[in-house]
Each structure stands twice: as C-alpha cells, then as structure tokens.
Coordinates of N, CA and C in Angstrom, one line a residue:
X1 N 28.1 113.2 -222.8 CA 27.6 112.0 -222.3 C 26.5 111.5 -223.3
X2 N 26.9 111.2 -224.5 CA 26.1 110.8 -225.5 C 25.5 109.4 -225.2
X3 N 26.2 108.6 -224.5 CA 25.8 107.2 -224.1 C 24.5 107.2 -223.4
X4 N 24.3 108.1 -222.5 CA 23.0 108.1 -221.7 C 21.8 108.7 -222.5
X5 N 22.1 109.4 -223.6 CA 21.0 109.9 -224.4 C 20.3 108.8 -225.2
X6 N 21.0 107.8 -225.5 CA 20.5 106.7 -226.3 C 19.9 105.6 -225.3
X7 N 18.6 105.6 -225.2 CA 17.9 104.8 -224.2 C 18.1 103.3 -224.5
X8 N 18.2 102.9 -225.7 CA 18.3 101.5 -226.1 C 19.7 101.0 -225.6
X9 N 20.7 101.8 -225.8 CA 22.1 101.3 -225.3 C 22.1 101.2 -223.8
X10 N 21.5 102.1 -223.1 CA 21.4 102.1 -221.7 C 20.7 100.9 -221.2
X11 N 19.6 100.6 -221.9 CA 18.8 99.4 -221.6 C 19.6 98.1 -221.7
X12 N 20.3 98.0 -222.8 CA 21.2 96.8 -223.0 C 22.3 96.7 -222.0
X13 N 22.9 97.9 -221.6 CA 23.9 97.9 -220.6 C 23.3 97.5 -219.2
X14 N 22.1 97.9 -218.9 CA 21.4 97.5 -217.7 C 21.2 96.0 -217.7
X15 N 20.8 95.4 -218.8 CA 20.6 94.0 -218.9 C 22.0 93.2 -218.6
X16 N 23.0 93.7 -219.2 CA 24.3 93.1 -219.0 C 24.7 93.2 -217.5
X17 N 24.5 94.4 -216.9 CA 24.8 94.6 -215.5 C 24.0 93.6 -214.6
X18 N 22.7 93.4 -215.0 CA 21.9 92.5 -214.2 C 22.4 91.1 -214.3
X19 N 22.8 90.7 -215.4 CA 23.4 89.3 -215.6 C 24.7 89.2 -214.7
X20 N 25.5 90.2 -214.8 CA 26.8 90.2 -214.0 C 26.5 90.2 -212.5
X21 N 25.5 90.9 -212.0 CA 25.2 90.9 -210.6 C 24.6 89.6 -210.2
X22 N 23.8 89.0 -211.0 CA 23.3 87.7 -210.7 C 24.4 86.6 -210.6
X23 N 25.3 86.7 -211.6 CA 26.4 85.7 -211.6 C 27.3 85.9 -210.3
X24 N 27.6 87.2 -210.0 CA 28.4 87.4 -208.7 C 27.6 87.0 -207.5
X25 N 26.3 87.1 -207.5 CA 25.5 86.6 -206.4 C 25.6 85.1 -206.2
X26 N 25.6 84.4 -207.3 CA 25.7 82.9 -207.3 C 27.1 82.5 -206.9
X27 N 28.1 83.3 -207.3 CA 29.5 83.0 -206.9 C 29.7 83.2 -205.4
X28 N 29.1 84.3 -204.9 CA 29.1 84.5 -203.4 C 28.4 83.4 -202.6
X29 N 27.2 83.0 -203.1 CA 26.5 82.0 -202.5 C 27.2 80.6 -202.5
X30 N 27.9 80.4 -203.6 CA 28.7 79.2 -203.8 C 29.8 79.2 -202.7
X31 N 30.5 80.3 -202.6 CA 31.6 80.5 -201.6 C 31.1 80.3 -200.2
X32 N 29.8 80.7 -199.9 CA 29.3 80.5 -198.6 C 29.1 79.1 -198.3
X33 N 28.5 78.3 -199.2 CA 28.2 76.9 -199.0 C 29.4 76.0 -199.1
X34 N 30.4 76.3 -200.0 CA 31.5 75.4 -200.2 C 32.7 75.9 -199.3
X35 N 33.1 77.1 -199.3 CA 34.2 77.7 -198.5 C 33.6 78.3 -197.3
X36 N 33.3 77.6 -196.3 CA 32.6 78.2 -195.1 C 33.5 79.0 -194.3
X37 N 34.8 79.0 -194.5 CA 35.8 79.8 -193.7 C 35.8 81.2 -194.2
X38 N 35.4 81.5 -195.5 CA 35.4 82.9 -195.9 C 34.0 83.3 -196.4
X39 N 33.3 83.9 -195.5 CA 31.9 84.3 -195.8 C 31.8 85.8 -195.9
X40 N 31.2 86.3 -196.9 CA 31.1 87.7 -197.1 C 29.6 88.0 -197.2
X41 N 28.9 88.2 -196.1 CA 27.5 88.5 -196.1 C 27.2 89.8 -196.7
X42 N 28.1 90.8 -196.5 CA 27.9 92.1 -197.1 C 27.9 92.1 -198.6
X43 N 28.8 91.2 -199.2 CA 28.8 91.0 -200.6 C 27.6 90.4 -201.2
X44 N 27.0 89.5 -200.4 CA 25.7 88.9 -200.9 C 24.6 89.9 -200.8
X45 N 24.5 90.6 -199.8 CA 23.5 91.7 -199.6 C 23.7 92.7 -200.7
X46 N 24.9 93.2 -201.0 CA 25.1 94.2 -202.0 C 24.7 93.7 -203.4
X47 N 25.1 92.5 -203.7 CA 24.8 91.9 -205.0 C 23.3 91.7 -205.2
X48 N 22.6 91.3 -204.1 CA 21.2 91.2 -204.2 C 20.5 92.5 -204.4
X49 N 20.9 93.5 -203.6 CA 20.3 94.8 -203.8 C 20.6 95.4 -205.2
X50 N 21.8 95.2 -205.7 CA 22.1 95.8 -207.0 C 21.3 95.0 -208.1
X51 N 21.1 93.7 -208.0 CA 20.3 93.0 -208.9 C 18.8 93.4 -208.9
X52 N 18.3 93.6 -207.7 CA 16.9 94.1 -207.6 C 16.8 95.5 -208.2
X53 N 17.8 96.3 -208.0 CA 17.7 97.7 -208.5 C 17.7 97.7 -210.0
X54 N 18.6 96.8 -210.6 CA 18.6 96.7 -212.1 C 17.4 96.2 -212.6
X55 N 16.8 95.2 -212.0 CA 15.5 94.6 -212.4 C 14.4 95.6 -212.4
X56 N 14.4 96.4 -211.4 CA 13.3 97.5 -211.3 C 13.5 98.5 -212.4
X57 N 14.8 98.9 -212.7 CA 15.0 99.9 -213.7 C 14.7 99.3 -215.1
X58 N 14.9 98.1 -215.3 CA 14.5 97.4 -216.6 C 13.0 97.4 -216.7
X59 N 12.4 97.0 -215.6 CA 10.9 97.0 -215.7 C 10.3 98.4 -215.9
X60 N 10.9 99.4 -215.3 CA 10.4 100.8 -215.5 C 10.6 101.2 -216.9
X61 N 11.8 100.8 -217.5 CA 12.0 101.2 -218.9 C 11.0 100.5 -219.8
X62 N 10.7 99.2 -219.6 CA 9.7 98.5 -220.4 C 8.3 99.1 -220.3
X63 N 7.9 99.6 -219.1 CA 6.6 100.2 -218.9 C 6.6 101.5 -219.7
X64 N 7.7 102.3 -219.6 CA 7.7 103.6 -220.3 C 7.7 103.4 -221.9
X65 N 8.4 102.3 -222.3 CA 8.4 102.0 -223.7 C 7.0 101.6 -224.2
X66 N 6.3 100.8 -223.4 CA 4.9 100.4 -223.8 C 3.9 101.6 -223.8
X67 N 4.1 102.6 -222.9 CA 3.2 103.7 -222.8 C 3.5 104.6 -224.0
X68 N 4.8 104.8 -224.4 CA 5.2 105.6 -225.6 C 4.7 105.0 -226.9
X69 N 4.6 103.7 -227.0 CA 4.2 103.0 -228.2 C 2.7 103.1 -228.4
X70 N 1.9 103.4 -227.4 CA 0.5 103.5 -227.6 C 0.2 104.8 -228.2

C-alpha cells in the first residue's frame, strides 16, 4: 500500500473525492427540486456526511502540515 504512505497523493485524492461528493450532493438536490417524484433523502444525507468528513480530513492534514513546517 505505497499509495497511503505518500501523504501528498492522499491529500490530492481527498480533494478530488470532496469535489465529487459536492457534485453528487448538488445532483441529488437538483433531483429533489426538479424531479419531485423520485426523492432520495438518504442519498442527500450520505453525500453531505461524506463531504463534511472529507473537509475535516483535509483541514486536519493542513494543520499537521503547518505544525511540521514550524
């Protein structure tokens, strides 16, 4: 698992995942407001939680990077 040892690659991967989760969240919200007959509230909640999780992990990485650079 060499991929996880390189923190910069993992950080870039987390940013890509965050963007994907936000896009999926907007697609689900669009479907709720436009296609009212097919509503997936669990999908919206899951995408929101995953986006929050990725944002927190990115913030944690940035804090650790700033502490290490001091």
